Amino acid sequence: RKEVEQDPGPFNVPEGATVAFNCTYSNSASQSFFWYRQDCRKEPKLLMSVYSSGNEDGRFTAQLNRASQYISLLIRDSKLSDSATYLCVVNHQAGTALIFGKGTTLSVSS
Amino acid sequence: GAVVSQHPSRVICKSGTSVKIECRSLDFQATTMFWYRQFPKQSLMLMATSNEGSKATYEQGVEKDKFLINHASLTLSTLTVTSAHPEDSSFYICSSPSGGTQETQYFGPGTRLLVL
């Protein structure tokens, strides 16, 4: 079983739609949680960190449920530019390597 | 923010040749560098961790004699794919942690390797 599991999609949505991605992780000792965005043939870029209290950055809302080891990302009012692969990422300890999910592909169309 | 450069961005080579990939931290000291590999439609997988001035540690299943890592200075880490084969074709990417309690990782732009 992979340490970080995501539905690979693809999610094909129209502009303006709301879309939600889910992720589960297996190691309860994981300390930090992130969503990264990766465009085709590019390096991953940090979208946002994820906290138990939930956090929002504009149209993006992330949530962490430590009890069920579940992470979510909600994108509201999807834009064409949101089309990318969204990577769920965990970290066991600051300074150590990140552990990536396979990613969920989002395609937003006009 | 901090920047990590990575060269080359793309390389095509013949089977059996060696390819060196360089990652440089441009405005911070990269004590640690992580090397990842990503096959198409797969997740980034950690290959090895290099620390300045010491031997790299390799993940299970990664051959240390095939993937040579050198981290001789605080600003440069290199990965050499020796005797490359077509199955080594992949996207190789480095990252370095920022340190401190607010953990951020700085990624290089990646190297796309195609072995013919």
PDB file of C-alpha atoms in Angstrom:
ATOM      1  CA  ARG A   1       0.000   0.000   0.000  1.00  0.00           C
ATOM      2  CA  LYS A   2       1.315   3.442  -0.935  1.00  0.00           C
ATOM      3  CA  GLU A   3       1.948   5.808   1.938  1.00  0.00           C
ATOM      4  CA  VAL A   4      -0.063   8.589   0.300  1.00  0.00           C
ATOM      5  CA  GLU A   5      -3.080   7.640  -1.790  1.00  0.00           C
ATOM      6  CA  GLN A   6      -5.001   9.860  -4.150  1.00  0.00           C
ATOM      7  CA  ASP A   7      -7.646   9.360  -6.784  1.00  0.00           C
ATOM      8  CA  PRO A   8      -5.698  10.001 -10.013  1.00  0.00           C
ATOM      9  CA  GLY A   9      -8.741  11.364 -11.857  1.00  0.00           C
ATOM     10  CA  PRO A  10      -8.855  12.982 -14.301  1.00  0.00           C
ATOM     11  CA  PHE A  11     -11.412  15.445 -13.066  1.00  0.00           C
ATOM     12  CA  ASN A  12     -12.882  17.302 -16.026  1.00  0.00           C
ATOM     13  CA  VAL A  13     -14.911  20.305 -14.930  1.00  0.00           C
ATOM     14  CA  PRO A  14     -16.262  23.482 -16.547  1.00  0.00           C
ATOM     15  CA  GLU A  15     -15.054  26.912 -15.575  1.00  0.00           C
ATOM     16  CA  GLY A  16     -16.709  28.117 -12.408  1.00  0.00           C
ATOM     17  CA  ALA A  17     -17.220  24.648 -10.977  1.00  0.00           C
ATOM     18  CA  THR A  18     -16.280  23.599  -7.473  1.00  0.00           C
ATOM     19  CA  VAL A  19     -14.111  20.513  -7.251  1.00  0.00           C
ATOM     20  CA  ALA A  20     -12.818  18.548  -4.289  1.00  0.00           C
ATOM     21  CA  PHE A  21      -9.805  16.279  -4.045  1.00  0.00           C
ATOM     22  CA  ASN A  22      -9.190  13.762  -1.304  1.00  0.00           C
ATOM     23  CA  CYS A  23      -6.111  12.047  -0.041  1.00  0.00           C
ATOM     24  CA  THR A  24      -5.304   9.521   2.667  1.00  0.00           C
ATOM     25  CA  TYR A  25      -1.983   8.820   4.320  1.00  0.00           C
ATOM     26  CA  SER A  26      -0.949   5.711   6.186  1.00  0.00           C
ATOM     27  CA  ASN A  27       1.705   6.890   8.625  1.00  0.00           C
ATOM     28  CA  SER A  28       0.084   8.359  11.717  1.00  0.00           C
ATOM     29  CA  ALA A  29       3.439   9.862  12.716  1.00  0.00           C
ATOM     30  CA  SER A  30       3.327  12.268   9.766  1.00  0.00           C
ATOM     31  CA  GLN A  31       3.742  15.809  11.006  1.00  0.00           C
ATOM     32  CA  SER A  32       3.293  18.187   8.090  1.00  0.00           C
ATOM     33  CA  PHE A  33       0.877  18.140   5.210  1.00  0.00           C
ATOM     34  CA  PHE A  34       0.781  20.020   1.953  1.00  0.00           C
ATOM     35  CA  TRP A  35      -0.881  20.357  -1.395  1.00  0.00           C
ATOM     36  CA  TYR A  36       1.472  20.945  -4.297  1.00  0.00           C
ATOM     37  CA  ARG A  37       0.596  21.764  -7.853  1.00  0.00           C
ATOM     38  CA  GLN A  38       2.556  20.284 -10.747  1.00  0.00           C
ATOM     39  CA  ASP A  39       2.219  21.446 -14.328  1.00  0.00           C
ATOM     40  CA  CYS A  40       3.258  19.173 -17.146  1.00  0.00           C
ATOM     41  CA  ARG A  41       7.025  18.649 -17.285  1.00  0.00           C
ATOM     42  CA  LYS A  42       7.639  21.089 -14.445  1.00  0.00           C
ATOM     43  CA  GLU A  43       8.715  20.892 -10.842  1.00  0.00           C
ATOM     44  CA  PRO A  44       6.024  20.783  -8.133  1.00  0.00           C
ATOM     45  CA  LYS A  45       5.114  24.099  -6.571  1.00  0.00           C
ATOM     46  CA  LEU A  46       3.702  24.543  -3.101  1.00  0.00           C
ATOM     47  CA  LEU A  47       0.031  25.447  -3.219  1.00  0.00           C
ATOM     48  CA  MET A  48      -0.646  25.482   0.481  1.00  0.00           C
ATOM     49  CA  SER A  49       0.143  23.847   3.773  1.00  0.00           C
ATOM     50  CA  VAL A  50      -2.676  21.979   5.480  1.00  0.00           C
ATOM     51  CA  TYR A  51      -3.621  22.359   9.131  1.00  0.00           C
ATOM     52  CA  SER A  52      -6.098  20.565  11.368  1.00  0.00           C
ATOM     53  CA  SER A  53      -8.023  23.775  11.852  1.00  0.00           C
ATOM     54  CA  GLY A  54      -8.487  24.055   8.123  1.00  0.00           C
ATOM     55  CA  ASN A  55      -7.082  26.869   6.078  1.00  0.00           C
ATOM     56  CA  GLU A  56      -8.172  28.928   3.146  1.00  0.00           C
ATOM     57  CA  ASP A  57      -6.249  30.820   0.500  1.00  0.00           C
ATOM     58  CA  GLY A  58      -8.561  32.615  -1.876  1.00  0.00           C
ATOM     59  CA  ARG A  59     -10.493  30.003  -3.825  1.00  0.00           C
ATOM     60  CA  PHE A  60      -8.604  27.133  -2.221  1.00  0.00           C
ATOM     61  CA  THR A  61      -9.537  25.475   1.063  1.00  0.00           C
ATOM     62  CA  ALA A  62      -7.553  22.661   2.632  1.00  0.00           C
ATOM     63  CA  GLN A  63      -8.538  20.444   5.523  1.00  0.00           C
ATOM     64  CA  LEU A  64      -6.762  17.829   7.586  1.00  0.00           C
ATOM     65  CA  ASN A  65      -8.396  15.132   9.691  1.00  0.00           C
ATOM     66  CA  ARG A  66      -5.684  13.477  11.742  1.00  0.00           C
ATOM     67  CA  ALA A  67      -8.030  10.915  13.285  1.00  0.00           C
ATOM     68  CA  SER A  68      -8.979   9.476   9.908  1.00  0.00           C
ATOM     69  CA  GLN A  69      -5.648  10.410   8.254  1.00  0.00           C
ATOM     70  CA  TYR A  70      -7.449  12.252   5.532  1.00  0.00           C
ATOM     71  CA  ILE A  71      -6.565  15.443   3.677  1.00  0.00           C
ATOM     72  CA  SER A  72      -8.779  17.396   1.337  1.00  0.00           C
ATOM     73  CA  LEU A  73      -8.525  20.285  -1.093  1.00  0.00           C
ATOM     74  CA  LEU A  74     -11.499  22.263  -2.321  1.00  0.00           C
ATOM     75  CA  ILE A  75     -11.227  24.566  -5.314  1.00  0.00           C
ATOM     76  CA  ARG A  76     -14.075  26.988  -5.852  1.00  0.00           C
ATOM     77  CA  ASP A  77     -14.877  28.914  -9.029  1.00  0.00           C
ATOM     78  CA  SER A  78     -12.425  26.892 -11.117  1.00  0.00           C
ATOM     79  CA  LYS A  79     -10.360  28.770 -13.679  1.00  0.00           C
ATOM     80  CA  LEU A  80      -8.763  27.453 -16.845  1.00  0.00           C
ATOM     81  CA  SER A  81      -5.415  28.148 -15.233  1.00  0.00           C
ATOM     82  CA  ASP A  82      -6.221  25.689 -12.437  1.00  0.00           C
ATOM     83  CA  SER A  83      -5.689  22.824 -14.886  1.00  0.00           C
ATOM     84  CA  ALA A  84      -2.761  20.864 -13.448  1.00  0.00           C
ATOM     85  CA  THR A  85      -1.931  17.847 -11.330  1.00  0.00           C
ATOM     86  CA  TYR A  86      -2.470  18.330  -7.611  1.00  0.00           C
ATOM     87  CA  LEU A  87      -0.128  16.406  -5.355  1.00  0.00           C
ATOM     88  CA  CYS A  88      -0.937  15.454  -1.796  1.00  0.00           C
ATOM     89  CA  VAL A  89       2.281  15.528   0.203  1.00  0.00           C
ATOM     90  CA  VAL A  90       3.241  14.570   3.749  1.00  0.00           C
ATOM     91  CA  ASN A  91       6.383  15.005   5.768  1.00  0.00           C
ATOM     92  CA  HIS A  92       7.409  12.985   8.795  1.00  0.00           C
ATOM     93  CA  GLN A  93       9.798  15.523  10.195  1.00  0.00           C
ATOM     94  CA  ALA A  94      11.082  18.962   9.268  1.00  0.00           C
ATOM     95  CA  GLY A  95      14.229  18.660   7.198  1.00  0.00           C
ATOM     96  CA  THR A  96      13.413  15.221   5.835  1.00  0.00           C
ATOM     97  CA  ALA A  97      12.226  14.301   2.375  1.00  0.00           C
ATOM     98  CA  LEU A  98       8.658  14.853   1.286  1.00  0.00           C
ATOM     99  CA  ILE A  99       6.411  11.906   0.491  1.00  0.00           C
ATOM    100  CA  PHE A 100       4.254  12.454  -2.539  1.00  0.00           C
ATOM    101  CA  GLY A 101       1.006  10.993  -3.718  1.00  0.00           C
ATOM    102  CA  LYS A 102       0.617  10.166  -7.404  1.00  0.00           C
ATOM    103  CA  GLY A 103      -1.407  13.277  -7.949  1.00  0.00           C
ATOM    104  CA  THR A 104      -4.912  14.075  -9.133  1.00  0.00           C
ATOM    105  CA  THR A 105      -5.273  15.567 -12.575  1.00  0.00           C
ATOM    106  CA  LEU A 106      -7.678  18.458 -13.028  1.00  0.00           C
ATOM    107  CA  SER A 107      -8.769  19.741 -16.391  1.00  0.00           C
ATOM    108  CA  VAL A 108     -10.891  22.886 -16.451  1.00  0.00           C
ATOM    109  CA  SER A 109     -12.603  23.680 -19.726  1.00  0.00           C
ATOM    110  CA  SER A 110     -14.448  26.733 -21.028  1.00  0.00           C
TER     111      SER A 110
ATOM    112  CA  GLY B   1      12.422  33.069  -2.049  1.00  0.00           C
ATOM    113  CA  ALA B   2      15.388  30.790  -2.316  1.00  0.00           C
ATOM    114  CA  VAL B   3      16.281  29.372  -5.703  1.00  0.00           C
ATOM    115  CA  VAL B   4      17.699  26.053  -6.778  1.00  0.00           C
ATOM    116  CA  SER B   5      19.009  25.816 -10.315  1.00  0.00           C
ATOM    117  CA  GLN B   6      19.294  22.491 -12.092  1.00  0.00           C
ATOM    118  CA  HIS B   7      21.153  21.645 -15.266  1.00  0.00           C
ATOM    119  CA  PRO B   8      20.678  20.344 -17.825  1.00  0.00           C
ATOM    120  CA  SER B   9      16.929  20.735 -18.188  1.00  0.00           C
ATOM    121  CA  ARG B  10      16.785  18.088 -20.884  1.00  0.00           C
ATOM    122  CA  VAL B  11      19.240  15.501 -22.058  1.00  0.00           C
ATOM    123  CA  ILE B  12      19.111  12.776 -24.665  1.00  0.00           C
ATOM    124  CA  CYS B  13      21.892  10.247 -24.589  1.00  0.00           C
ATOM    125  CA  LYS B  14      22.826   6.879 -25.963  1.00  0.00           C
ATOM    126  CA  SER B  15      22.543   3.768 -23.883  1.00  0.00           C
ATOM    127  CA  GLY B  16      25.734   3.101 -21.960  1.00  0.00           C
ATOM    128  CA  THR B  17      26.797   6.699 -21.528  1.00  0.00           C
ATOM    129  CA  SER B  18      26.896   8.610 -18.260  1.00  0.00           C
ATOM    130  CA  VAL B  19      24.935  11.753 -17.539  1.00  0.00           C
ATOM    131  CA  LYS B  20      25.679  14.286 -14.829  1.00  0.00           C
ATOM    132  CA  ILE B  21      22.931  16.453 -13.364  1.00  0.00           C
ATOM    133  CA  GLU B  22      23.836  19.485 -11.258  1.00  0.00           C
ATOM    134  CA  CYS B  23      21.770  21.240  -8.648  1.00  0.00           C
ATOM    135  CA  ARG B  24      22.959  24.535  -7.220  1.00  0.00           C
ATOM    136  CA  SER B  25      21.500  26.576  -4.412  1.00  0.00           C
ATOM    137  CA  LEU B  26      21.793  30.173  -5.522  1.00  0.00           C
ATOM    138  CA  ASP B  27      21.150  32.182  -2.394  1.00  0.00           C
ATOM    139  CA  PHE B  28      21.246  29.798   0.526  1.00  0.00           C
ATOM    140  CA  GLN B  29      23.391  27.027   1.866  1.00  0.00           C
ATOM    141  CA  ALA B  30      21.996  23.635   0.950  1.00  0.00           C
ATOM    142  CA  THR B  31      23.296  21.354   3.657  1.00  0.00           C
ATOM    143  CA  THR B  32      20.941  18.641   2.475  1.00  0.00           C
ATOM    144  CA  MET B  33      19.745  17.837  -1.031  1.00  0.00           C
ATOM    145  CA  PHE B  34      17.050  15.313  -1.876  1.00  0.00           C
ATOM    146  CA  TRP B  35      17.064  13.600  -5.246  1.00  0.00           C
ATOM    147  CA  TYR B  36      13.757  12.385  -6.624  1.00  0.00           C
ATOM    148  CA  ARG B  37      12.738  10.554  -9.766  1.00  0.00           C
ATOM    149  CA  GLN B  38       9.337  10.692 -11.435  1.00  0.00           C
ATOM    150  CA  PHE B  39       8.190   8.272 -14.108  1.00  0.00           C
ATOM    151  CA  PRO B  40       5.187   9.232 -16.285  1.00  0.00           C
ATOM    152  CA  LYS B  41       1.941   9.324 -14.337  1.00  0.00           C
ATOM    153  CA  GLN B  42       3.748   8.286 -11.179  1.00  0.00           C
ATOM    154  CA  SER B  43       4.586  10.089  -7.965  1.00  0.00           C
ATOM    155  CA  LEU B  44       7.921  11.665  -7.210  1.00  0.00           C
ATOM    156  CA  MET B  45       9.955   8.974  -5.507  1.00  0.00           C
ATOM    157  CA  LEU B  46      12.906   9.732  -3.300  1.00  0.00           C
ATOM    158  CA  MET B  47      16.091   8.166  -4.632  1.00  0.00           C
ATOM    159  CA  ALA B  48      18.676   9.431  -2.197  1.00  0.00           C
ATOM    160  CA  THR B  49      19.581  12.100   0.300  1.00  0.00           C
ATOM    161  CA  SER B  50      22.894  13.886   0.082  1.00  0.00           C
ATOM    162  CA  ASN B  51      24.503  15.847   2.872  1.00  0.00           C
ATOM    163  CA  GLU B  52      27.403  18.191   2.338  1.00  0.00           C
ATOM    164  CA  GLY B  53      30.679  16.527   3.145  1.00  0.00           C
ATOM    165  CA  SER B  54      29.337  13.053   3.779  1.00  0.00           C
ATOM    166  CA  LYS B  55      28.171  10.021   1.847  1.00  0.00           C
ATOM    167  CA  ALA B  56      24.708   9.989   0.414  1.00  0.00           C
ATOM    168  CA  THR B  57      22.050   7.676   1.775  1.00  0.00           C
ATOM    169  CA  TYR B  58      20.085   5.744  -0.802  1.00  0.00           C
ATOM    170  CA  GLU B  59      16.532   4.473  -0.686  1.00  0.00           C
ATOM    171  CA  GLN B  60      15.851   0.785  -0.955  1.00  0.00           C
ATOM    172  CA  GLY B  61      16.141  -0.453  -4.516  1.00  0.00           C
ATOM    173  CA  VAL B  62      18.313   2.448  -5.724  1.00  0.00           C
ATOM    174  CA  GLU B  63      21.779   1.307  -6.786  1.00  0.00           C
ATOM    175  CA  LYS B  64      24.402   3.571  -5.284  1.00  0.00           C
ATOM    176  CA  ASP B  65      27.008   2.497  -7.822  1.00  0.00           C
ATOM    177  CA  LYS B  66      24.722   3.437 -10.669  1.00  0.00           C
ATOM    178  CA  PHE B  67      23.470   6.744  -9.304  1.00  0.00           C
ATOM    179  CA  LEU B  68      26.527   8.540  -7.999  1.00  0.00           C
ATOM    180  CA  ILE B  69      25.851  11.500  -5.775  1.00  0.00           C
ATOM    181  CA  ASN B  70      28.387  14.096  -4.788  1.00  0.00           C
ATOM    182  CA  HIS B  71      27.713  16.971  -2.413  1.00  0.00           C
ATOM    183  CA  ALA B  72      31.115  18.550  -2.110  1.00  0.00           C
ATOM    184  CA  SER B  73      30.010  22.068  -1.227  1.00  0.00           C
ATOM    185  CA  LEU B  74      27.107  23.823   0.434  1.00  0.00           C
ATOM    186  CA  THR B  75      25.862  25.089  -2.906  1.00  0.00           C
ATOM    187  CA  LEU B  76      26.342  22.158  -5.268  1.00  0.00           C
ATOM    188  CA  SER B  77      25.069  18.607  -5.381  1.00  0.00           C
ATOM    189  CA  THR B  78      25.434  16.372  -8.428  1.00  0.00           C
ATOM    190  CA  LEU B  79      23.781  13.154  -9.534  1.00  0.00           C
ATOM    191  CA  THR B  80      25.537  11.066 -12.161  1.00  0.00           C
ATOM    192  CA  VAL B  81      23.595   8.331 -13.899  1.00  0.00           C
ATOM    193  CA  THR B  82      26.287   5.894 -14.947  1.00  0.00           C
ATOM    194  CA  SER B  83      25.916   3.556 -17.899  1.00  0.00           C
ATOM    195  CA  ALA B  84      22.421   4.834 -18.547  1.00  0.00           C
ATOM    196  CA  HIS B  85      19.818   2.481 -19.984  1.00  0.00           C
ATOM    197  CA  PRO B  86      16.412   3.240 -21.517  1.00  0.00           C
ATOM    198  CA  GLU B  87      14.688   2.289 -18.242  1.00  0.00           C
ATOM    199  CA  ASP B  88      16.557   5.180 -16.577  1.00  0.00           C
ATOM    200  CA  SER B  89      14.619   7.616 -18.744  1.00  0.00           C
ATOM    201  CA  SER B  90      12.718   9.743 -16.284  1.00  0.00           C
ATOM    202  CA  PHE B  91      12.279  13.187 -14.744  1.00  0.00           C
ATOM    203  CA  TYR B  92      14.961  13.791 -12.124  1.00  0.00           C
ATOM    204  CA  ILE B  93      14.470  16.592  -9.639  1.00  0.00           C
ATOM    205  CA  CYS B  94      16.336  17.876  -6.623  1.00  0.00           C
ATOM    206  CA  SER B  95      15.094  19.761  -3.604  1.00  0.00           C
ATOM    207  CA  SER B  96      16.595  21.261  -0.506  1.00  0.00           C
ATOM    208  CA  PRO B  97      14.824  22.035   2.757  1.00  0.00           C
ATOM    209  CA  SER B  98      14.833  25.595   3.980  1.00  0.00           C
ATOM    210  CA  GLY B  99      15.468  24.640   7.568  1.00  0.00           C
ATOM    211  CA  GLY B 100      13.781  26.162  10.551  1.00  0.00           C
ATOM    212  CA  THR B 101      10.365  25.414  11.951  1.00  0.00           C
ATOM    213  CA  GLN B 102       8.475  26.734   8.931  1.00  0.00           C
ATOM    214  CA  GLU B 103       9.556  23.991   6.614  1.00  0.00           C
ATOM    215  CA  THR B 104       9.726  24.816   2.949  1.00  0.00           C
ATOM    216  CA  GLN B 105      11.431  22.786   0.279  1.00  0.00           C
ATOM    217  CA  TYR B 106      13.067  24.470  -2.674  1.00  0.00           C
ATOM    218  CA  PHE B 107      12.878  22.456  -5.852  1.00  0.00           C
ATOM    219  CA  GLY B 108      15.086  22.616  -8.886  1.00  0.00           C
ATOM    220  CA  PRO B 109      13.226  22.829 -12.205  1.00  0.00           C
ATOM    221  CA  GLY B 110      14.025  19.200 -13.011  1.00  0.00           C
ATOM    222  CA  THR B 111      15.960  17.306 -15.675  1.00  0.00           C
ATOM    223  CA  ARG B 112      14.207  15.236 -18.267  1.00  0.00           C
ATOM    224  CA  LEU B 113      16.450  12.330 -19.271  1.00  0.00           C
ATOM    225  CA  LEU B 114      15.812  10.241 -22.349  1.00  0.00           C
ATOM    226  CA  VAL B 115      18.117   7.306 -22.957  1.00  0.00           C
ATOM    227  CA  LEU B 116      17.983   5.853 -26.441  1.00  0.00           C
TER     228      LEU B 116
END
